[in-house]
Amino acid sequence: MSTRPEMMLQESLHQQFGFQHFLKGQEEVVRRVLASESAVAIFPTGAGKSLCYQLPALHLPGITLVVSPLLSLMKDQLDFLVSKNIPAAKLDSTMTREDYVATLQAAKKGDVKILMISVERFKNEQFRLNLSKLNISLLVVDEAHCISEWGHNFRPDYLKIPTYQKEFNIRQVLLLTATATPQVADDMCRRFDIPKKNIFTTGFFRKNLCLRVVPTIEEEKTKALTDVLSEPPLGPSIVYVIRQRTAERVSEILSDKGFNAAPYHAGMKSEEREAIQNRFMAGRLGIVVATIAFGMGIDKHDIRKVVHYDLPKSIESYSQEIGRAGRDGNQSVCSVLGNQGSVPVLENFVYGDTPERRGLQHALKMIKSCSEGLLEIRLFELSHDADIRMLPLKTLLVYLEIENIIKPKYVYFENYPFRFIKAEDEIVECFQDERKQFVQTLFAQSKTGRVWTHPDIEAIMSTTGSGRERVLTALDYFDEKGWIELRPKSSVEVFEVLNSDFDVSDTTNWLLDLFTSRESFEVKRIQQMIRFFEESSCLADGLSTYFGETLNHPCGVCSACQAMEPIRFPSVEYRSLAELDFDSICEPIFDNIDPVASKTLITRFLCGINTPNLSKKKAKTVKNFGRLAAYPYRVVLNWVDENKRVP
Ligand code: ADP
Ligand code: MG
């Protein structure tokens, strides 16, 4: 590159963003993008990935379209851009119709340089139509590891992004992620036709982090934890656990011992969670005992300790979680207090995600029976009926889309519950004549519960003679005015069935193979993580290698570098299952859940793995649910297999 464009980049960085220098890796990626090539940036969280698209966006002729998995991430990036006077906007489902249309108009006119969307937007045919009229120069995929089935956090909808790139004729893509193994990076490159030389990886090694593995049996965990927390360097700490109830319990123990601790998990009310997060961020709370729900978007610089009370879910999660420590560059300690007892718990997350044959058959038959017209899928309903969890169900639909069996048309909501903020009659008084009557009828045809009011859309339509559109527009308008809080619910996904000619049994087998190989892969990953902790000669080096970076020398400070002999997680002894009476243990299942429960369902019940069907039947309250949760799933499955008589 000549000096002029070089000047241009520096100038842009100063003037538009107010930054003095590029951070490591940024400039290389920016240049590659401006040279009209596709690229992958794998930098750890906080390393400044967003700038890799934000700066080029200002110099590209068309729009930069950014796909982001999390609304909150979109909001942060947008606020940043707006503060720098960069024309950016987002399109999401919480916007009013008017704002939505106005944003699209602005984009068409060229008044928006960066447009942020969630991947779900693409499901809407109307949106796709609008998109095809825009001039898009660059497609950015944030958290791009979600595209790979071999990574963590696989998101089925991401699999379709390469197809969208082609559909909308977008010349180049930029993939951003904080965690991609070489295998995942290869997978991403293959799907988007990106040459390997355009992968930029940087900075996994953080010399201020001291990584420690502390093999600890369950009974000694409290002591080990309080020891770790009491040692220098003292300061804000995060303790990660797997289960919500462990978060509660450990936080209580710590509080009793005089630590300033609070729990954080997805089972808590959002206000409560927010309050705890705010206290922690403000430095008024010393320790958060959290499940993985805590972390996304936590940008606190002085976190001194990240402790894994239970084993992390994967090496990727570990890397992200410890990445929250020591952002200020000061000495910080990351400790894993592990034993083999966590392994079945981690494996059970995986096993619960594999659909049963009969569930797949159920879903496929439903699709097949829709020989013409549109197929409406209520995901929650189908998830219960087929007893397939939401994520694998969505994956299943994406697989069928890729096979050209179904094609998404649009998504709509069936229910529009709302909560009054302004009194009902005051709202009515804002209108006159026919509109007033319409609004009165709308409220009259709504049922109010303790908090939420449920409009009966069909009844409103027939009483007023108005179309669905008008009812929804009115509700949207009230919401926009701040008179009500509208919470659309129960989405219905509408598909076109392109080919109902498929063979149910062949397709079931094909899907079952896909899901089963994914299952074995995920189980192997857990084993790989154990080996990483136990066998790495230097943990920092092992971690860097896992993400495709080479360290020239061991860190010298991690527990492996300091230890004299290899670390081993203590194993857990089990009583043999042969001593248990199968029939009496399983009686509650046949009595309360399903008289013809399959072996898989029995195993899931005994291991305490919830499926949609089991939660519907409140399996948690049934005797013996989770009774064998400490045993490896395979061991329980074999035992069930040996003992269950074929009816
Ligand atoms: P990532 O997406 O990799 O986690 P972000 O893009 O959110 O990281 O950037 C993290 C922080 O670094 C942001 O506050 C951003 O404004 C800041 N930042 C990015 N680039 C630079 C730079 N060249 N100089 C200084 N700060 C930067
Ligand atoms: Mg980011």
XYZ file of C-alpha atoms and ligand atoms in Angstrom:
675
model
C 0.000 0.000 0.000
C 1.259 3.490 -0.769
C 1.637 6.083 1.928
C -1.590 7.833 1.109
C -3.970 5.074 2.084
C -1.757 4.507 5.090
C -2.253 8.121 6.114
C -5.916 7.695 5.455
C -6.210 4.821 7.915
C -4.311 6.640 10.638
C -6.357 9.753 10.059
C -9.583 7.840 10.193
C -8.529 6.193 13.423
C -7.745 9.564 15.023
C -10.501 11.674 13.647
C -13.424 9.333 13.531
C -12.647 7.162 16.525
C -10.303 9.275 18.598
C -7.789 6.445 19.018
C -4.036 6.988 18.891
C -2.843 3.602 17.601
C -4.209 0.419 16.215
C -4.371 -2.404 18.713
C -2.613 -5.643 17.856
C -3.977 -7.219 14.687
C -6.476 -4.485 13.840
C -4.509 -2.795 11.098
C -3.797 -6.031 9.230
C -7.464 -6.958 9.224
C -8.603 -3.471 8.209
C -6.182 -3.462 5.284
C -7.265 -6.856 4.096
C -10.895 -5.799 4.194
C -10.166 -2.582 2.328
C -8.335 -4.652 -0.273
C -11.773 -6.219 -0.957
C -10.917 -9.561 0.603
C -12.803 -11.668 3.090
C -11.108 -12.278 6.416
C -11.391 -13.839 9.860
C -10.291 -12.047 13.040
C -9.803 -14.236 16.084
C -8.930 -11.905 18.952
C -9.820 -12.383 22.587
C -12.698 -10.436 24.096
C -11.884 -6.801 24.621
C -9.121 -6.803 22.013
C -11.039 -4.474 19.701
C -12.594 -6.674 17.026
C -15.409 -4.246 16.236
C -13.048 -1.623 14.914
C -12.018 -4.100 12.206
C -15.338 -3.480 10.491
C -16.195 -0.033 11.853
C -13.239 1.665 10.223
C -13.479 -0.008 6.802
C -17.241 0.672 6.776
C -16.501 4.373 6.466
C -14.443 3.806 3.338
C -16.544 1.232 1.539
C -19.068 2.436 -1.042
C -22.112 0.557 0.281
C -23.534 -0.573 3.576
C -21.757 -2.768 6.100
C -24.284 -5.278 7.365
C -23.458 -6.657 10.814
C -25.050 -9.839 12.113
C -24.866 -10.096 15.875
C -26.358 -12.772 18.127
C -27.160 -10.603 21.107
C -29.317 -7.518 21.301
C -27.189 -6.141 24.118
C -24.013 -6.455 22.043
C -25.741 -4.645 19.216
C -26.786 -1.879 21.551
C -23.261 -1.344 22.929
C -21.731 -1.152 19.475
C -24.465 1.150 18.270
C -24.110 3.531 21.197
C -20.384 3.677 20.518
C -20.889 4.473 16.826
C -23.538 7.073 17.505
C -21.226 8.745 20.034
C -18.639 9.024 17.239
C -21.183 10.474 14.804
C -20.976 7.454 12.564
C -24.248 6.776 10.725
C -25.289 3.431 12.137
C -28.635 1.823 12.877
C -30.140 -1.478 13.906
C -33.202 -3.398 12.874
C -34.747 -5.635 15.487
C -38.042 -7.060 16.569
C -38.496 -4.689 19.486
C -38.744 -1.666 17.150
C -42.004 -0.077 16.194
C -43.155 -0.541 12.634
C -42.567 3.150 11.925
C -38.978 3.160 13.149
C -38.347 -0.017 11.265
C -39.608 1.393 7.981
C -37.785 4.683 8.536
C -34.503 2.861 9.155
C -34.879 0.826 5.990
C -35.675 3.991 4.035
C -32.587 5.705 5.386
C -30.505 2.669 4.456
C -31.892 2.724 0.924
C -31.018 6.388 0.571
C -27.462 5.690 1.669
C -27.853 7.490 4.998
C -26.766 4.456 7.000
C -23.241 3.108 6.710
C -23.506 0.357 9.303
C -26.663 -1.671 9.731
C -26.921 -4.165 12.569
C -29.347 -7.062 12.609
C -29.902 -10.319 14.413
C -29.685 -13.471 12.348
C -33.393 -14.137 12.912
C -34.211 -11.112 10.720
C -33.310 -13.191 7.681
C -36.253 -15.469 8.331
C -38.570 -12.729 7.296
C -39.255 -12.790 3.585
C -40.258 -9.132 3.542
C -36.947 -8.226 5.091
C -35.060 -10.325 2.570
C -36.898 -8.493 -0.193
C -35.890 -5.146 1.255
C -32.339 -6.291 1.722
C -31.989 -7.249 -1.903
C -32.613 -3.607 -2.795
C -29.720 -2.372 -0.683
C -26.148 -1.987 -1.785
C -24.194 -4.038 0.715
C -20.413 -3.911 0.535
C -19.489 -6.031 3.506
C -21.150 -8.680 5.617
C -19.823 -8.918 9.164
C -20.570 -11.892 11.380
C -19.935 -11.175 15.044
C -19.423 -14.169 17.356
C -18.816 -16.100 14.161
C -17.855 -19.338 15.938
C -21.628 -19.835 16.315
C -21.612 -21.000 12.704
C -19.592 -24.098 13.391
C -21.080 -27.265 14.746
C -17.591 -28.045 15.985
C -17.370 -25.003 18.181
C -19.197 -24.134 21.337
C -22.424 -22.125 21.191
C -23.424 -23.447 17.819
C -26.418 -21.524 16.536
C -28.340 -23.293 13.828
C -29.490 -20.095 12.125
C -25.871 -19.127 11.581
C -25.438 -22.081 9.253
C -27.510 -20.243 6.683
C -25.461 -17.067 6.585
C -23.234 -18.281 3.704
C -26.391 -18.818 1.667
C -27.521 -15.294 2.455
C -24.206 -13.906 1.366
C -24.778 -15.456 -2.045
C -28.464 -14.563 -2.147
C -27.700 -10.885 -1.579
C -24.579 -10.794 -3.687
C -22.346 -9.545 -0.919
C -18.790 -9.613 -2.182
C -16.875 -9.960 1.034
C -17.317 -11.073 4.625
C -15.517 -10.427 7.850
C -15.885 -13.004 10.613
C -15.185 -11.983 14.191
C -14.787 -14.270 17.169
C -12.921 -14.600 20.434
C -12.799 -18.366 20.409
C -12.115 -20.522 17.414
C -9.930 -23.578 17.358
C -8.044 -24.204 14.106
C -10.749 -26.742 13.231
C -13.513 -24.187 13.728
C -11.545 -21.555 11.828
C -11.139 -24.015 8.932
C -14.817 -24.768 9.022
C -15.697 -21.073 8.907
C -13.281 -20.439 6.039
C -14.627 -23.349 4.048
C -18.199 -22.206 4.380
C -17.423 -18.673 3.242
C -14.602 -19.435 0.787
C -12.050 -17.474 2.736
C -8.365 -18.218 2.033
C -6.527 -19.438 5.124
C -3.948 -16.686 4.820
C -6.719 -14.285 5.755
C -7.151 -15.698 9.235
C -5.731 -13.322 11.814
C -5.238 -14.731 15.300
C -3.805 -12.774 18.125
C -3.145 -12.367 21.750
C -4.374 -15.392 23.667
C -1.443 -15.234 25.966
C -1.945 -12.796 28.823
C 1.149 -12.640 30.950
C -0.647 -11.102 33.933
C -2.928 -14.135 34.322
C -1.700 -16.925 36.525
C -3.575 -20.104 35.576
C -4.008 -22.717 38.285
C -5.566 -26.108 38.511
C -6.305 -27.202 42.063
C -7.492 -30.830 42.164
C -10.128 -30.835 44.928
C -12.542 -33.477 46.160
C -16.108 -32.321 46.630
C -15.950 -32.308 50.448
C -12.994 -29.960 50.441
C -14.242 -27.449 47.926
C -15.457 -24.854 50.411
C -12.112 -24.785 52.117
C -10.233 -24.656 48.809
C -12.465 -21.830 47.616
C -12.084 -19.701 50.725
C -8.316 -20.279 50.588
C -8.145 -19.129 46.997
C -10.300 -16.092 47.709
C -8.270 -15.079 50.754
C -4.923 -15.174 49.006
C -3.444 -12.115 47.331
C -4.042 -10.469 44.951
C -7.305 -9.428 46.628
C -10.049 -7.751 44.667
C -13.276 -8.306 42.707
C -13.805 -12.000 41.965
C -16.097 -14.222 39.940
C -16.768 -17.794 41.066
C -18.238 -19.954 38.285
C -20.449 -22.945 39.076
C -22.513 -25.218 36.830
C -25.865 -25.312 38.583
C -28.131 -22.542 39.779
C -28.602 -24.129 43.161
C -24.835 -24.383 43.629
C -24.617 -20.648 42.960
C -27.131 -20.026 45.761
C -25.506 -22.451 48.147
C -21.906 -21.346 47.637
C -22.840 -17.688 47.832
C -24.566 -18.349 51.144
C -21.587 -20.229 52.540
C -19.265 -17.416 51.533
C -21.549 -14.790 53.064
C -21.678 -16.776 56.298
C -17.911 -16.778 56.347
C -17.868 -13.021 56.039
C -17.221 -12.625 52.320
C -19.184 -9.983 50.441
C -20.817 -12.385 47.958
C -24.044 -12.731 45.967
C -25.363 -15.308 43.485
C -26.179 -14.703 39.835
C -28.015 -17.103 37.529
C -30.712 -17.290 34.900
C -33.293 -18.524 37.406
C -33.290 -15.184 39.221
C -35.571 -12.259 38.417
C -33.998 -9.911 35.911
C -34.241 -6.929 38.294
C -32.379 -8.901 40.929
C -29.716 -9.927 38.456
C -29.304 -6.412 37.216
C -28.946 -5.073 40.749
C -26.221 -7.592 41.542
C -24.377 -6.877 38.330
C -24.544 -3.128 39.028
C -23.251 -3.555 42.553
C -20.384 -5.667 41.285
C -19.522 -3.229 38.509
C -19.590 -0.325 40.957
C -17.255 -2.137 43.325
C -19.833 -2.493 46.087
C -19.973 -6.272 45.808
C -16.773 -8.265 46.050
C -17.723 -11.698 44.757
C -20.308 -12.952 42.303
C -21.029 -16.681 42.434
C -22.453 -17.275 39.005
C -23.473 -19.712 36.336
C -22.341 -18.995 32.781
C -25.295 -16.587 32.536
C -22.906 -14.033 34.010
C -20.294 -12.531 31.819
C -21.413 -11.438 28.373
C -20.683 -7.741 28.218
C -19.041 -7.589 31.647
C -16.280 -5.108 31.028
C -14.809 -4.604 34.477
C -11.124 -3.962 34.404
C -9.969 -4.864 37.878
C -11.227 -8.424 38.302
C -8.483 -10.143 40.263
C -9.822 -13.686 40.420
C -11.880 -16.033 38.328
C -12.481 -19.303 40.136
C -14.064 -22.362 38.555
C -15.728 -24.072 41.479
C -16.985 -26.719 39.050
C -15.208 -27.617 35.838
C -15.955 -25.242 32.949
C -18.122 -26.470 30.079
C -15.357 -26.487 27.484
C -11.924 -25.078 26.817
C -13.615 -22.295 24.872
C -15.816 -21.334 27.804
C -12.814 -21.519 30.097
C -10.884 -19.179 27.855
C -13.745 -16.680 27.720
C -14.393 -16.856 31.429
C -10.799 -16.355 32.528
C -10.538 -13.634 29.889
C -12.613 -11.437 32.187
C -9.800 -11.285 34.732
C -7.050 -8.697 34.763
C -8.109 -6.496 31.878
C -6.185 -3.683 33.591
C -2.987 -5.642 33.054
C -2.410 -6.249 36.776
C -1.620 -9.605 38.292
C -4.700 -11.873 38.493
C -5.285 -15.499 39.373
C -7.587 -17.991 37.646
C -8.149 -21.235 39.546
C -9.999 -24.395 38.608
C -11.096 -26.513 41.582
C -11.859 -29.748 39.856
C -12.693 -33.367 40.308
C -14.135 -36.006 38.003
C -17.542 -35.633 39.662
C -18.427 -32.717 37.370
C -17.961 -34.834 34.275
C -21.376 -36.575 34.271
C -23.070 -33.220 34.844
C -21.327 -31.736 31.826
C -22.034 -34.815 29.729
C -25.689 -34.719 30.645
C -26.054 -31.300 29.018
C -24.941 -32.981 25.827
C -27.026 -36.145 26.092
C -30.227 -34.206 26.675
C -29.842 -32.507 23.310
C -30.068 -35.584 21.130
C -33.601 -36.146 19.835
C -35.155 -39.567 20.067
C -36.044 -41.419 16.898
C -39.755 -41.184 17.555
C -39.507 -37.432 18.073
C -37.795 -36.943 14.736
C -40.413 -39.110 13.095
C -43.161 -37.040 14.643
C -41.722 -33.791 13.302
C -41.073 -35.203 9.844
C -44.551 -36.676 9.540
C -46.021 -33.327 10.425
C -44.035 -31.637 7.678
C -44.832 -34.327 5.178
C -48.544 -34.125 5.816
C -48.509 -30.505 4.745
C -48.513 -31.281 1.076
C -49.411 -27.815 -0.141
C -49.650 -24.291 1.116
C -47.898 -22.927 4.153
C -46.754 -24.858 7.158
C -47.153 -23.109 10.485
C -44.847 -24.314 13.207
C -45.346 -23.383 16.832
C -41.935 -24.221 18.161
C -42.988 -24.685 21.773
C -45.779 -27.007 20.824
C -43.663 -29.063 18.470
C -40.884 -29.168 21.018
C -43.273 -30.741 23.520
C -44.984 -33.069 21.110
C -41.752 -34.395 19.658
C -39.953 -34.089 23.009
C -37.043 -32.308 21.344
C -35.342 -29.414 23.079
C -35.490 -26.007 21.446
C -31.918 -25.821 20.183
C -31.882 -29.225 18.467
C -35.359 -28.529 17.131
C -34.147 -25.345 15.477
C -31.120 -27.227 14.217
C -33.403 -29.841 12.751
C -35.393 -27.204 10.869
C -32.219 -25.630 9.521
C -30.981 -29.031 8.297
C -34.273 -29.444 6.467
C -33.944 -25.970 5.013
C -30.486 -26.706 3.724
C -31.839 -29.905 2.166
C -34.485 -27.779 0.402
C -37.353 -29.521 2.116
C -38.724 -26.381 3.742
C -38.144 -22.669 3.274
C -38.887 -19.974 5.853
C -41.423 -17.334 4.855
C -42.018 -15.219 7.944
C -42.595 -15.295 11.678
C -45.578 -13.889 13.491
C -46.766 -13.716 17.053
C -49.966 -15.285 18.165
C -50.406 -13.529 21.448
C -49.918 -9.926 22.363
C -50.123 -9.647 26.131
C -49.600 -6.185 27.541
C -49.540 -4.344 30.829
C -51.243 -1.001 31.389
C -48.910 1.843 32.284
C -51.525 4.552 31.749
C -55.068 3.792 32.962
C -57.387 2.160 30.470
C -59.982 4.974 30.408
C -57.296 7.614 30.040
C -56.073 5.866 26.922
C -59.601 5.680 25.560
C -60.033 9.422 26.193
C -57.143 10.177 23.839
C -59.331 9.239 20.884
C -62.547 10.388 19.309
C -65.439 9.035 17.283
C -64.864 5.784 15.453
C -61.310 5.409 16.760
C -62.477 5.838 20.311
C -64.991 3.085 19.781
C -62.346 0.865 18.261
C -60.045 1.355 21.227
C -62.911 0.717 23.654
C -63.771 -2.518 21.895
C -60.137 -3.532 21.857
C -59.951 -3.251 25.634
C -63.400 -4.735 26.158
C -62.334 -7.815 24.206
C -59.230 -8.273 26.325
C -58.947 -10.325 29.467
C -56.974 -8.816 32.292
C -55.147 -11.089 34.683
C -53.141 -10.029 37.712
C -50.585 -8.140 35.660
C -50.982 -8.924 32.001
C -53.907 -8.180 29.735
C -54.554 -10.556 26.861
C -56.318 -9.111 23.817
C -58.484 -11.596 21.963
C -57.403 -10.583 18.490
C -59.949 -12.701 16.637
C -62.813 -11.300 18.726
C -61.620 -7.726 18.256
C -61.426 -8.297 14.519
C -64.915 -9.687 14.255
C -66.540 -7.136 16.593
C -64.961 -4.136 14.906
C -64.778 -5.492 11.392
C -61.133 -4.431 11.253
C -58.200 -6.434 9.967
C -55.474 -7.990 12.125
C -53.077 -5.322 10.929
C -55.133 -2.530 12.493
C -55.327 -4.240 15.872
C -51.585 -4.804 15.965
C -50.855 -1.267 14.763
C -52.994 0.106 17.592
C -51.179 -2.013 20.187
C -47.820 -0.994 18.750
C -48.871 2.633 18.900
C -49.908 2.423 22.580
C -46.629 0.737 23.332
C -44.638 3.367 21.496
C -46.476 6.110 23.405
C -45.496 4.427 26.638
C -49.133 3.822 27.602
C -48.754 0.072 27.715
C -45.889 -2.381 27.772
C -46.396 -4.837 24.942
C -44.803 -8.290 25.070
C -45.577 -10.261 21.933
C -45.494 -13.982 22.678
C -45.751 -17.431 21.127
C -44.135 -16.975 17.793
C -45.331 -18.979 14.849
C -42.785 -19.766 12.180
C -44.287 -20.035 8.753
C -42.575 -22.213 6.154
C -43.228 -23.178 2.608
C -42.877 -26.901 2.072
C -40.732 -27.253 -1.040
C -40.585 -31.003 -1.105
C -42.921 -33.267 0.820
C -41.814 -36.233 -1.211
C -39.062 -37.314 1.164
C -38.965 -40.698 2.810
C -39.690 -40.355 6.528
C -37.641 -43.311 7.621
C -34.570 -42.460 5.506
C -34.674 -38.856 6.589
C -35.062 -39.877 10.228
C -31.977 -42.064 9.957
C -30.005 -39.325 8.298
C -30.945 -36.821 11.015
C -30.325 -39.286 13.799
C -26.833 -39.868 12.416
C -26.151 -36.143 12.369
C -27.332 -35.663 15.934
C -25.524 -38.722 17.235
C -22.210 -37.769 15.695
C -22.595 -34.342 17.202
C -23.248 -35.969 20.553
C -20.087 -38.065 20.428
C -18.098 -35.071 19.325
C -19.357 -33.010 22.267
C -18.640 -35.789 24.752
C -15.113 -36.107 23.383
C -14.632 -32.380 23.821
C -15.254 -32.750 27.545
C -12.598 -35.460 27.724
C -10.272 -33.245 25.738
C -10.766 -30.483 28.295
C -9.909 -32.818 31.168
C -6.757 -33.842 29.340
C -5.907 -30.207 28.735
C -6.071 -29.456 32.461
C -4.293 -32.624 33.496
C -1.629 -32.936 30.857
C -0.639 -29.515 29.628
C 2.998 -28.938 30.363
C 2.192 -25.232 30.563
C -1.480 -24.240 30.772
C -0.979 -20.901 29.051
C 0.889 -22.620 26.239
C -1.736 -25.364 25.987
C -4.484 -22.777 25.740
C -2.690 -20.762 23.082
C -2.004 -23.898 21.071
C -5.661 -24.871 21.290
C -6.519 -21.611 19.559
C -3.766 -21.919 16.988
C -1.217 -19.570 18.472
C 2.316 -20.591 19.440
C 4.116 -19.463 22.554
C 7.861 -19.552 22.411
C 8.351 -20.412 26.050
C 6.310 -21.675 28.975
C 4.680 -18.984 31.126
C 6.588 -20.118 34.206
C 3.831 -19.148 36.646
C 0.927 -21.519 35.992
C 0.345 -24.510 38.246
C 1.691 -26.895 35.609
C 4.907 -24.924 35.225
C 5.304 -24.863 38.993
C 4.270 -28.437 39.734
C 6.719 -31.269 40.017
C 4.366 -33.923 38.713
C 1.296 -34.038 36.449
C -1.980 -32.833 37.925
C -4.781 -35.379 38.327
C -8.412 -34.647 39.086
C -9.579 -36.916 41.896
C -11.967 -39.586 40.646
C -15.279 -40.397 42.283
C -16.221 -43.891 43.465
C -19.674 -45.254 42.609
C -21.682 -48.030 44.168
C -22.371 -50.642 41.538
C -25.788 -50.300 39.890
C -26.206 -54.060 40.000
C -27.163 -53.728 43.673
C -30.197 -51.593 42.817
C -33.671 -52.921 42.136
C -34.599 -51.779 38.660
C -38.350 -52.340 38.903
C -38.917 -50.427 42.084
C -36.685 -47.565 40.994
C -38.528 -47.204 37.715
C -42.044 -47.611 39.079
C -42.648 -43.855 39.510
C -41.691 -43.341 35.856
C -44.209 -45.805 34.519
C -46.867 -44.597 36.958
C -46.444 -40.856 36.550
C -44.638 -40.129 33.324
C -45.164 -42.665 30.620
C -46.303 -46.299 30.909
C -44.348 -47.068 27.742
C -41.297 -44.914 28.462
C -38.388 -45.660 26.153
C -34.994 -46.690 27.478
C -33.663 -43.278 26.583
C -36.446 -41.529 28.456
C -35.924 -43.711 31.532
C -32.203 -42.996 31.465
C -32.790 -39.277 31.126
C -35.217 -39.343 34.027
C -32.837 -41.231 36.298
C -29.926 -38.972 35.325
C -32.036 -35.902 36.019
C -31.935 -34.676 32.434
C -35.003 -32.625 31.662
C -36.639 -32.844 28.268
C -39.648 -30.749 27.189
C -41.955 -33.658 27.874
C -40.414 -34.409 31.260
C -40.706 -30.789 32.367
C -44.305 -30.663 31.207
C -45.051 -33.669 33.378
C -43.184 -32.032 36.257
C -40.724 -34.895 36.417
C -38.645 -32.949 38.922
C -41.326 -33.521 41.536
C -41.600 -37.242 40.777
C -39.760 -39.676 43.017
C -36.366 -40.881 41.759
C -35.914 -38.114 39.204
C -32.166 -37.550 39.047
C -31.536 -40.379 41.479
C -28.573 -41.587 39.405
C -27.352 -38.142 38.374
C -23.869 -38.802 39.719
C -23.381 -41.804 37.414
C -22.123 -41.419 33.871
C -25.025 -41.464 31.413
C -23.614 -44.415 29.466
C -23.407 -46.509 32.632
C -27.053 -45.799 33.457
C -28.146 -46.424 29.879
C -26.421 -49.821 29.886
C -28.039 -50.720 33.174
C -31.485 -49.748 31.837
C -30.776 -51.685 28.685
C -29.895 -54.834 30.646
C -32.871 -54.620 32.953
C -35.770 -53.343 30.935
C -37.931 -56.131 29.661
C -39.258 -55.630 26.174
C -43.005 -55.277 26.621
P -14.105 -7.152 21.209
O -15.287 -7.128 20.265
O -12.892 -7.723 20.568
O -14.425 -7.814 22.496
P -14.467 -4.339 21.220
O -14.505 -4.142 19.754
O -15.769 -4.283 21.918
O -13.718 -5.674 21.594
O -13.436 -3.273 21.822
C -13.090 -3.273 23.178
C -12.726 -1.855 23.609
O -11.546 -1.413 22.994
C -13.785 -0.849 23.232
O -14.025 -0.012 24.327
C -13.162 -0.083 22.085
O -13.669 1.215 21.987
C -11.704 -0.120 22.446
N -10.791 0.030 21.279
C -10.904 -0.576 20.089
N -9.892 -0.243 19.268
C -9.104 0.591 19.959
C -7.882 1.307 19.653
N -7.274 1.182 18.465
N -7.351 2.086 20.625
C -7.959 2.198 21.828
N -9.102 1.575 22.177
C -9.681 0.776 21.255
Mg -17.235 -7.886 20.257
